Short mmCIF file of C-alpha atoms in Angstrom, two decimals:
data_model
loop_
_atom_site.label_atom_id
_atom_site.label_comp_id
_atom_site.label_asym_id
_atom_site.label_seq_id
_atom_site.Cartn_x
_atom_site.Cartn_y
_atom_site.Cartn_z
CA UNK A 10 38.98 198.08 128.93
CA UNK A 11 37.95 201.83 128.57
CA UNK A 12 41.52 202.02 127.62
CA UNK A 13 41.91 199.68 124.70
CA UNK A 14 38.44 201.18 123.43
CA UNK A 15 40.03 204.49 123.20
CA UNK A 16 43.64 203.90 121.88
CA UNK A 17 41.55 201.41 119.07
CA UNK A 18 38.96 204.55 118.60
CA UNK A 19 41.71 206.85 117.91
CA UNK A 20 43.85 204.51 115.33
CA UNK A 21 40.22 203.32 113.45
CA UNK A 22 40.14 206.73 113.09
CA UNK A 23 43.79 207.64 111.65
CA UNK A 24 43.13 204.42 109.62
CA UNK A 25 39.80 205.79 108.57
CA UNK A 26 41.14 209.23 107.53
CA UNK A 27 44.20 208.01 105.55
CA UNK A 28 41.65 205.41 103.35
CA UNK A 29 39.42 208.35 102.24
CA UNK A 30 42.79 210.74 101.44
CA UNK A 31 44.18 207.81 98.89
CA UNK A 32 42.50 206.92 95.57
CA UNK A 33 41.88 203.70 95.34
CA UNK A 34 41.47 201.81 91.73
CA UNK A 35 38.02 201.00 92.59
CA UNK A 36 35.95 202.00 95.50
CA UNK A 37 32.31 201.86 95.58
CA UNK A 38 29.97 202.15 98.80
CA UNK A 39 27.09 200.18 97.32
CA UNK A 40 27.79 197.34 94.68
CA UNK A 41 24.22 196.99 93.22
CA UNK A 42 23.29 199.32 90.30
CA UNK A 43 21.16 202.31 90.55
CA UNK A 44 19.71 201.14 87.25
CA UNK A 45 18.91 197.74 87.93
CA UNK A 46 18.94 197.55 91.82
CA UNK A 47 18.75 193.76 92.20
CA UNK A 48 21.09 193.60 90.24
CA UNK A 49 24.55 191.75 91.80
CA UNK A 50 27.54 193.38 90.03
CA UNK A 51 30.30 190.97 89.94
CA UNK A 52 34.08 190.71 89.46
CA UNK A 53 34.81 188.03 86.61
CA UNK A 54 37.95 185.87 85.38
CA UNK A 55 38.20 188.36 82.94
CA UNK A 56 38.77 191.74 85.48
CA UNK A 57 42.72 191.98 86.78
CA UNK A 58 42.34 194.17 89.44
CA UNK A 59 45.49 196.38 89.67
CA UNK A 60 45.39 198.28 92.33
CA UNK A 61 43.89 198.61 95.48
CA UNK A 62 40.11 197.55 95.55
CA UNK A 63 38.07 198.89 98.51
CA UNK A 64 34.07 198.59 99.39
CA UNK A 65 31.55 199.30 102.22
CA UNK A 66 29.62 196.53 100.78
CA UNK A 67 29.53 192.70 100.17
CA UNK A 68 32.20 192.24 97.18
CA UNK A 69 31.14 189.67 95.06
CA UNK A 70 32.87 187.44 92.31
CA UNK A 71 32.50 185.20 89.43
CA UNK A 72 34.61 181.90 88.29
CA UNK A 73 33.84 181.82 84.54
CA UNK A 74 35.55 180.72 81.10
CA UNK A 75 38.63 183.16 82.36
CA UNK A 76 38.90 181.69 86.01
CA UNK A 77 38.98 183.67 89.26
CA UNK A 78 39.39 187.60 88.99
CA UNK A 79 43.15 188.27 90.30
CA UNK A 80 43.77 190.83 92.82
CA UNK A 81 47.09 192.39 92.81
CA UNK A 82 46.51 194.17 96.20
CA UNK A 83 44.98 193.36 98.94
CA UNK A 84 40.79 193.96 98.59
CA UNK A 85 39.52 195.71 101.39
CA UNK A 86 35.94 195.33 102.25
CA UNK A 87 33.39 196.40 105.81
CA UNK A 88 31.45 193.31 105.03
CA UNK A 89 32.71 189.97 107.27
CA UNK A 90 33.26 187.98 104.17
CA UNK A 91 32.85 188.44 100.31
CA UNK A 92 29.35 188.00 99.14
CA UNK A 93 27.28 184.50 99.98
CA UNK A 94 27.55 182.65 97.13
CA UNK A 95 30.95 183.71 95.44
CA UNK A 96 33.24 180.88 94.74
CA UNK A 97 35.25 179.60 97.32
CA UNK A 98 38.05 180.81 97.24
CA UNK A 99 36.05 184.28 96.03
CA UNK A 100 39.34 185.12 93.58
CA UNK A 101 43.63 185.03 93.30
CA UNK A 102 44.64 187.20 95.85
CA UNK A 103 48.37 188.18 94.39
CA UNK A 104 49.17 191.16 97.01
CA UNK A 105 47.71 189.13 100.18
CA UNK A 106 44.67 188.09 101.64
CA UNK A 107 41.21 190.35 101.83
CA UNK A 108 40.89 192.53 104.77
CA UNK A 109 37.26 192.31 105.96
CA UNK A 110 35.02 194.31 108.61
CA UNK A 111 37.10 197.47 107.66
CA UNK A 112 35.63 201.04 109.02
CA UNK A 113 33.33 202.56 106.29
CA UNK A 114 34.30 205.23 104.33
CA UNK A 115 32.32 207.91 104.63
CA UNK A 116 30.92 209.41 101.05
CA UNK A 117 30.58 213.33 101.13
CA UNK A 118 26.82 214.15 99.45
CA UNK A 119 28.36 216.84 97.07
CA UNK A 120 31.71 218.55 96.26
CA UNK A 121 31.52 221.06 98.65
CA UNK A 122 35.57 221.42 98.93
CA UNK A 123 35.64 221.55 94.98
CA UNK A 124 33.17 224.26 94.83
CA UNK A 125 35.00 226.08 97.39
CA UNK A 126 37.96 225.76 95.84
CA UNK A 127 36.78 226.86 92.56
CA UNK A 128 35.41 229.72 93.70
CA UNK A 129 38.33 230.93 95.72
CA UNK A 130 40.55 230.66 92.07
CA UNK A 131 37.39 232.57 90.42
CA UNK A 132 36.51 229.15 88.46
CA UNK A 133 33.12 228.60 89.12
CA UNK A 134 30.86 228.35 86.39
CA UNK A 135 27.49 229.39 86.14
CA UNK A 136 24.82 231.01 83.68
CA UNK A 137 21.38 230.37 84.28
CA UNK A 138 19.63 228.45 81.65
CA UNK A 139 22.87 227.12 80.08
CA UNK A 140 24.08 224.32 78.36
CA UNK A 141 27.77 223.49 78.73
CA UNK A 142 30.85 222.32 76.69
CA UNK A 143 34.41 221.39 77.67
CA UNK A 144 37.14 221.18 75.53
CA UNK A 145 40.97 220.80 76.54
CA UNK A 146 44.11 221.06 74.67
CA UNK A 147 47.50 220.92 75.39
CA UNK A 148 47.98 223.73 78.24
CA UNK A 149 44.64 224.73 77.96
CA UNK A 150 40.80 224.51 78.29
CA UNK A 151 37.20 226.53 77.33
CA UNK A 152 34.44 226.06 78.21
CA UNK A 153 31.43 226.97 75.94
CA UNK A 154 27.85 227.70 77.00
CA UNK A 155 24.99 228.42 75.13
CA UNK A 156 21.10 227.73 75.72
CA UNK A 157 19.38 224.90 77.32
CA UNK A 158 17.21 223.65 74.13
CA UNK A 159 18.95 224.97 71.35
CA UNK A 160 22.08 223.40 69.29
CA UNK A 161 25.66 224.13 70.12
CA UNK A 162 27.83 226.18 67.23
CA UNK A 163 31.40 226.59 68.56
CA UNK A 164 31.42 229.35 66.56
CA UNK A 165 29.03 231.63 67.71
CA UNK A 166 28.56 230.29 71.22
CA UNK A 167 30.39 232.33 74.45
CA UNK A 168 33.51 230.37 76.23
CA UNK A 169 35.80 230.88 78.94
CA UNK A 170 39.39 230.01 78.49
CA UNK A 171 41.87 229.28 80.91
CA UNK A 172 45.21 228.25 81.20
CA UNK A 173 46.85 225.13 82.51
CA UNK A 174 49.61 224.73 84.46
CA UNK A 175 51.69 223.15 87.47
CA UNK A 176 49.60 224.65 90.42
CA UNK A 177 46.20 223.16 91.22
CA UNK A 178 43.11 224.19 88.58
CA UNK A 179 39.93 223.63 89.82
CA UNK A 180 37.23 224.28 88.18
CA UNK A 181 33.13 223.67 88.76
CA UNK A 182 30.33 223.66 86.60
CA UNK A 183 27.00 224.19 88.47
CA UNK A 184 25.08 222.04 86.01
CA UNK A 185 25.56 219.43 83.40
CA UNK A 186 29.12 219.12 81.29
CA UNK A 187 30.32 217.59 77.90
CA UNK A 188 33.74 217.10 77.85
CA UNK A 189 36.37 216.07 75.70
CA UNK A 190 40.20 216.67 74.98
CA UNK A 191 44.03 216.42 75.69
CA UNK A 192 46.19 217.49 77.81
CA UNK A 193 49.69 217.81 78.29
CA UNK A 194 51.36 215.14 79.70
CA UNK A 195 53.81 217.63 82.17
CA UNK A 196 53.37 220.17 84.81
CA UNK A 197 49.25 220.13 84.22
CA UNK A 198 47.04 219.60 87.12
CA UNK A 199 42.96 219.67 86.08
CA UNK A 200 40.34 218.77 88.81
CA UNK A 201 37.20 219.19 87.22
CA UNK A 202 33.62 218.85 89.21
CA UNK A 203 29.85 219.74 88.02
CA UNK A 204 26.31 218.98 89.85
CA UNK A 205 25.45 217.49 87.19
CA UNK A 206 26.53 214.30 84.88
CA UNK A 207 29.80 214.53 83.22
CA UNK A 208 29.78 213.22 80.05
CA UNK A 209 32.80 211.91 78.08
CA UNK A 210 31.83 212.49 74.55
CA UNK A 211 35.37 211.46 72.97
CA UNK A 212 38.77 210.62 74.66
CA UNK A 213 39.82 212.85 78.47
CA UNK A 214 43.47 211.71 78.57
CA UNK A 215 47.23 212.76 78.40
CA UNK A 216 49.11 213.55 74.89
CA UNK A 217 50.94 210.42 73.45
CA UNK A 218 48.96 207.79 76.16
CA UNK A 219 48.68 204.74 74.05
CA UNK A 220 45.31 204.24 72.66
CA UNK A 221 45.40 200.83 72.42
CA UNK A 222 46.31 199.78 75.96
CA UNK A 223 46.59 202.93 77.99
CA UNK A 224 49.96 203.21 78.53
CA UNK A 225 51.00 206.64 79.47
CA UNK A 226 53.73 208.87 77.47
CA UNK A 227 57.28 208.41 79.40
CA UNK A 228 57.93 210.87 82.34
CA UNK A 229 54.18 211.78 82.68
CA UNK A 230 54.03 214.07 85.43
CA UNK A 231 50.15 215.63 84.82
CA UNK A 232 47.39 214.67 86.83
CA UNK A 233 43.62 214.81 85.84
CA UNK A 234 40.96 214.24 88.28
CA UNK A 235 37.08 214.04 87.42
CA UNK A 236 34.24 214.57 89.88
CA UNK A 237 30.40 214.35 89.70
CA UNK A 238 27.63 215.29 92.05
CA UNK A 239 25.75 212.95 89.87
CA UNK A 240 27.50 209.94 87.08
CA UNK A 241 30.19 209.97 85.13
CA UNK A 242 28.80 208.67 82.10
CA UNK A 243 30.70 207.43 78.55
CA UNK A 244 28.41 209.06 75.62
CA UNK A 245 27.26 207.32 72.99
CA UNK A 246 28.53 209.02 70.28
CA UNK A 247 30.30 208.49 66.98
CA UNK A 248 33.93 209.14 68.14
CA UNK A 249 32.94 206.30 70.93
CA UNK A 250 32.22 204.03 68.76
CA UNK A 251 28.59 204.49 68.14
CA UNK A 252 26.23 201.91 66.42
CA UNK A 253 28.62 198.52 66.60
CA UNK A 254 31.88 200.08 65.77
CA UNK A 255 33.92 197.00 66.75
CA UNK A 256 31.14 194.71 64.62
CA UNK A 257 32.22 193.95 61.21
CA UNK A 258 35.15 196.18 59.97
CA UNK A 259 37.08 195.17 63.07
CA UNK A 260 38.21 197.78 66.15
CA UNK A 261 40.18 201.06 65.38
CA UNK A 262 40.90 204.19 66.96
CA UNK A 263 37.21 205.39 66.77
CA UNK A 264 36.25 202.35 68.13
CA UNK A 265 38.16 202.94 72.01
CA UNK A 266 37.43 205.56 73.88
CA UNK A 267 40.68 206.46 76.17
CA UNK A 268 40.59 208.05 79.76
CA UNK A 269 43.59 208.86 81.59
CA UNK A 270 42.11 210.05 85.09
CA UNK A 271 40.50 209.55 88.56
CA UNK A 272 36.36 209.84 88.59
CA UNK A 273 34.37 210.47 91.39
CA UNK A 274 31.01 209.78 90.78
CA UNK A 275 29.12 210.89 94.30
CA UNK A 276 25.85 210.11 94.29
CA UNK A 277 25.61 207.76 90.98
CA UNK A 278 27.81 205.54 88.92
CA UNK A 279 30.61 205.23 86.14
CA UNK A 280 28.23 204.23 83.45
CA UNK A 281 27.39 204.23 79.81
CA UNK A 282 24.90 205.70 77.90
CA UNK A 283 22.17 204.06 75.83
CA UNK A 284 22.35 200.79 77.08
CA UNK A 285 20.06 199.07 73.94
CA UNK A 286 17.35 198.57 76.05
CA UNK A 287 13.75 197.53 74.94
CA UNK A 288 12.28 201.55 75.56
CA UNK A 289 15.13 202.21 73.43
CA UNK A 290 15.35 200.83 69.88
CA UNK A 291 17.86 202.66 68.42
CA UNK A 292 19.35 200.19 66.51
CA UNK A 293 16.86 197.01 66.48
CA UNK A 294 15.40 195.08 69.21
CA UNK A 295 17.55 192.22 68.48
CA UNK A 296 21.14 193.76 67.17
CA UNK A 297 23.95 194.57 69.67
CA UNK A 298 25.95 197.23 70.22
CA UNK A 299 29.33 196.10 70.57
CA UNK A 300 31.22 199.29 70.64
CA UNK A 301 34.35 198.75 71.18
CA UNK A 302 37.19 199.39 74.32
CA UNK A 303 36.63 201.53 77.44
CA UNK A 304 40.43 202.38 78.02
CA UNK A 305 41.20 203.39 81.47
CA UNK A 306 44.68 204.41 83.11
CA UNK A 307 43.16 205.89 86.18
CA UNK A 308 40.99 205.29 89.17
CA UNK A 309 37.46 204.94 89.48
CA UNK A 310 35.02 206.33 93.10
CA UNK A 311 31.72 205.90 92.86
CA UNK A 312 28.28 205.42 95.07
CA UNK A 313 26.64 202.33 93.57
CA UNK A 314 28.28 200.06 90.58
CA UNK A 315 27.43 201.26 87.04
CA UNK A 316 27.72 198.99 83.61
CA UNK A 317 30.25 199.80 81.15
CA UNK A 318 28.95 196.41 79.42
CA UNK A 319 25.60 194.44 79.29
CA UNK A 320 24.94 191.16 77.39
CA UNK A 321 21.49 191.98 76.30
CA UNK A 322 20.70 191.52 72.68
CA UNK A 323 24.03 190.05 72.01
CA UNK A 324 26.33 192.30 73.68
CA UNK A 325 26.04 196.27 74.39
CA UNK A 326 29.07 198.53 75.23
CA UNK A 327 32.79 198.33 76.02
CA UNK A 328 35.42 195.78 76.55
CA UNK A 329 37.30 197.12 79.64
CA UNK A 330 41.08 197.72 79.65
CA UNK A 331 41.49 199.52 83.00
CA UNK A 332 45.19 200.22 84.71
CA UNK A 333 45.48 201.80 88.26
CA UNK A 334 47.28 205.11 87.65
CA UNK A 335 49.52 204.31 90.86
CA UNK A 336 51.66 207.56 90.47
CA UNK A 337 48.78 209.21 92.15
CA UNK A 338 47.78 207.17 94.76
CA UNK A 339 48.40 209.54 97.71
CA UNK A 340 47.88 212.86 95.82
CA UNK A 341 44.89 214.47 97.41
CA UNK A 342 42.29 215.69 95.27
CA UNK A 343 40.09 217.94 97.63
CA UNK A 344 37.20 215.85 96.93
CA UNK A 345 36.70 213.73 100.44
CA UNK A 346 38.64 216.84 102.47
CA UNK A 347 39.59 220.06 102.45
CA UNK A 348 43.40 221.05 101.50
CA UNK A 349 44.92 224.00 100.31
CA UNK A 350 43.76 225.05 96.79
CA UNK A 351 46.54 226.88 96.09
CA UNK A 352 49.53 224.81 97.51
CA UNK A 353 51.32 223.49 94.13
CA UNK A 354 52.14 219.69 95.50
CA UNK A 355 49.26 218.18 97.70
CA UNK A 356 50.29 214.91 97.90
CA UNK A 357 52.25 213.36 101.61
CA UNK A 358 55.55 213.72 101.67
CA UNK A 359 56.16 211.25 104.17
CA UNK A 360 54.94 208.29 106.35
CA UNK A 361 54.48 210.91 109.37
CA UNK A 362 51.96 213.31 107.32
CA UNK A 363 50.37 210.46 105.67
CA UNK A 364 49.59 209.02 108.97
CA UNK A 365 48.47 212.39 110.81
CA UNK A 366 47.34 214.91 108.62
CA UNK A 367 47.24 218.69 110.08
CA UNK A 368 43.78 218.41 110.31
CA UNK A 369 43.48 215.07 112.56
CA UNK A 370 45.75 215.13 116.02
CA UNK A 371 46.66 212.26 118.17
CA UNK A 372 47.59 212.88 121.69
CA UNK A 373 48.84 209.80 123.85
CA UNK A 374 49.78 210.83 127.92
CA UNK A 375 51.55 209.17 129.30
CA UNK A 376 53.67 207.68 127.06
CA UNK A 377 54.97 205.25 127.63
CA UNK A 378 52.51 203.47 130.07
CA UNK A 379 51.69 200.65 131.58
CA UNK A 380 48.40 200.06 132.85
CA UNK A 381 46.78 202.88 131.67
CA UNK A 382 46.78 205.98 129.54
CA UNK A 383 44.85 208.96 128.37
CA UNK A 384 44.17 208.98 124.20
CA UNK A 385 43.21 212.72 123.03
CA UNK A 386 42.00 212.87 119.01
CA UNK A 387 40.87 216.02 117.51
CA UNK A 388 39.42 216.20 114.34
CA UNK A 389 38.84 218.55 111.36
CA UNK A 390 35.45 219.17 111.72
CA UNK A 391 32.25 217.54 113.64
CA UNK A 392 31.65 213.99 112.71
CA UNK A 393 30.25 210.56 113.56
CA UNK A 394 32.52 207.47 114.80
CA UNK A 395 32.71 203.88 114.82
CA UNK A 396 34.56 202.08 117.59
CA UNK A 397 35.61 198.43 116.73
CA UNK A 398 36.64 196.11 119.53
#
């Protein structure tokens, strides 16, 4: 028995490893909102779930006017069973059945491996008492700073510019970041972290991606990855679709807001702001805020489940058009585990490295065996383990 317990210790744990290296379409290790904590944040008729769906907690679903959400991959969850109370069957499972009691991922409390990285490439940003302002275009991007307090004029405030290119940029902001911009759609890599909330305050995404249903520009080979200590949270301003953009006068550009990228939101959510709420009367107490389409080729990490849309007083936020950005499912962004900041491709090249990265070992003596062998594990660093039987 000691046996068994050891040889299934040792593959949990390759198991374990390779689930926190991927990036999943959605992957949440609370599904309650920080906002509204009792809260159950369902998957509706309406949601087609792409890619690969994983949670530490009770998944839960919703047959309404659309039927069952469809999942094209398998959902992976640690609970035994989706949440009490979802329909039976829970959804259309297209890419097999769900996996339940599945080892928890581990979420790191900050971007330690980010900030490491960024300072190693002289990219860490940080002025005491400052405001900041990202901006990217083409092969490029600046950030601006200026005062906590006082208005931003891109004209008189300081930046740092950098360029862009095939080799892995990170960059950290120690603090709170606006961002907006393009980028091109080849031989760009951008990770981008901050302690703060990252706010999208127009369209993140790759040149010539379709703003209408996120398709991205033929032969896209440029990867963008967002991470937050905090949220990752869609602004409510004018190029967003501010103030019932998609109300009368119908939905146009300004009305979507595009994002071509994986987010990491740590230690909050993948939210909006302003949500029309009764301390907030910014329109009227009883007009919505319809504001048009959240459109998302990408992947989305975060600690507890944030609203993109809320039906109170009629309707408040964004439709959601999300695709799984599958081209990237196995690159590894140096946000759950150290790599090399400088190596130009980190993604596995093979079933061998995928299964037993250089920092995890797997030692099996003798091999074959029979009644008995001895399982040896090393792995990168000091951590806790769960053993399944």
């Amino acid at each position: 028995m000691k046996h068994s317990v050891l040889c299934l210790l040792a593959l949990l744990l390759t198991v374990q490893q390779l689930s926190a290296l991927e990036n999943h379409f959605w992957l949440t290790d609370g599904e309650t909102s920080l906002t509204f904590p009792t809260d159950i944040s369902r998957f509706f008729g309406r949601d087609t779930l792409w890619g690969p769906i994983r949670s530490n907690d009770w998944i839960a679903t919703q047959n309404d006017v659309n039927g069952l959400p469809v999942f094209y991959v398998q959902p992976v969850t640690a609970m035994p069973s989706f949440r009490p109370g979802s329909p039976n069957p829970p959804g259309q499972f297209m890419g097999g059945p769900p996996i339940f009691n599945a080892p928890i991922i581990e979420f790191p409390d900050s971007l330690r491996f980010l900030r490491a990285d960024a300072l190693e490439q002289e990219r860490f940003l940080f002025v005491e008492g400052h405001e900041w302002y990202g901006t990217i275009w083409s092969t490029q991007v600046r950030f601006y700073h200026w005062p906590v307090g006082t208005p931003l004029d891109t004209l008189e405030a300081a930046f740092l510019e950098f360029p862009l290119n095939d080799y892995r940029q990170v960059f950290f902001v120690d603090g709170q970041l606006d961002l907006r911009g393009e980028m091109f759609p080849n031989d760009c890599q951008l990770l981008l972290g901050a302690s703060g909330d990252i706010r999208l305050i127009d369209n993140v995404m790759f040149a010539g991606t379709n703003w209408t249903n996120g398709t991205l520009p033929d032969g896209v080979t440029s990867r963008i990855a967002l991470a937050s200590e905090q949220s990752i949270v869609v602004a409510n301003t004018w190029e967003n679709g501010r103030e019932n953009c998609s109300g009368p006068g119908g939905l146009h550009d300004r009305c979507n807001i595009v994002v071509t990228a994986f987010i990491f939101a740590l230690r909050g959510s993948f939210t909006f702001e302003q949500q029309n709420d009764t301390d907030d009367d910014y329109i009227s107490p009883t007009q919505p805020d319809e504001r048009g389409n959240l459109v998302m080729t990408g992947g989305i990490t975060q600690w507890r489940r944030g609203y993109v849309h809320r039906s109170n007083r009629g309707g408040t936020g964004y439709n959601k058009r999300y695709h799984y950005d599958a081209r990237l499912r196995h690159w590894r962004t140096g946000i759950f585990e150290q790599i090399d900041p400088w190596r130009k491709d980190n993604e596995f090249t093979d079933v061998t490295e995928r299964l037993f990265p250089a920092q995890f070992t797997l030692a099996v003596s003798p091999n074959p065996f029979n009644a008995s062998t001895t399982i040896r594990y090393t792995l990168p660093e000091a951590a806790h383990a769960r053993c399944r039987v």
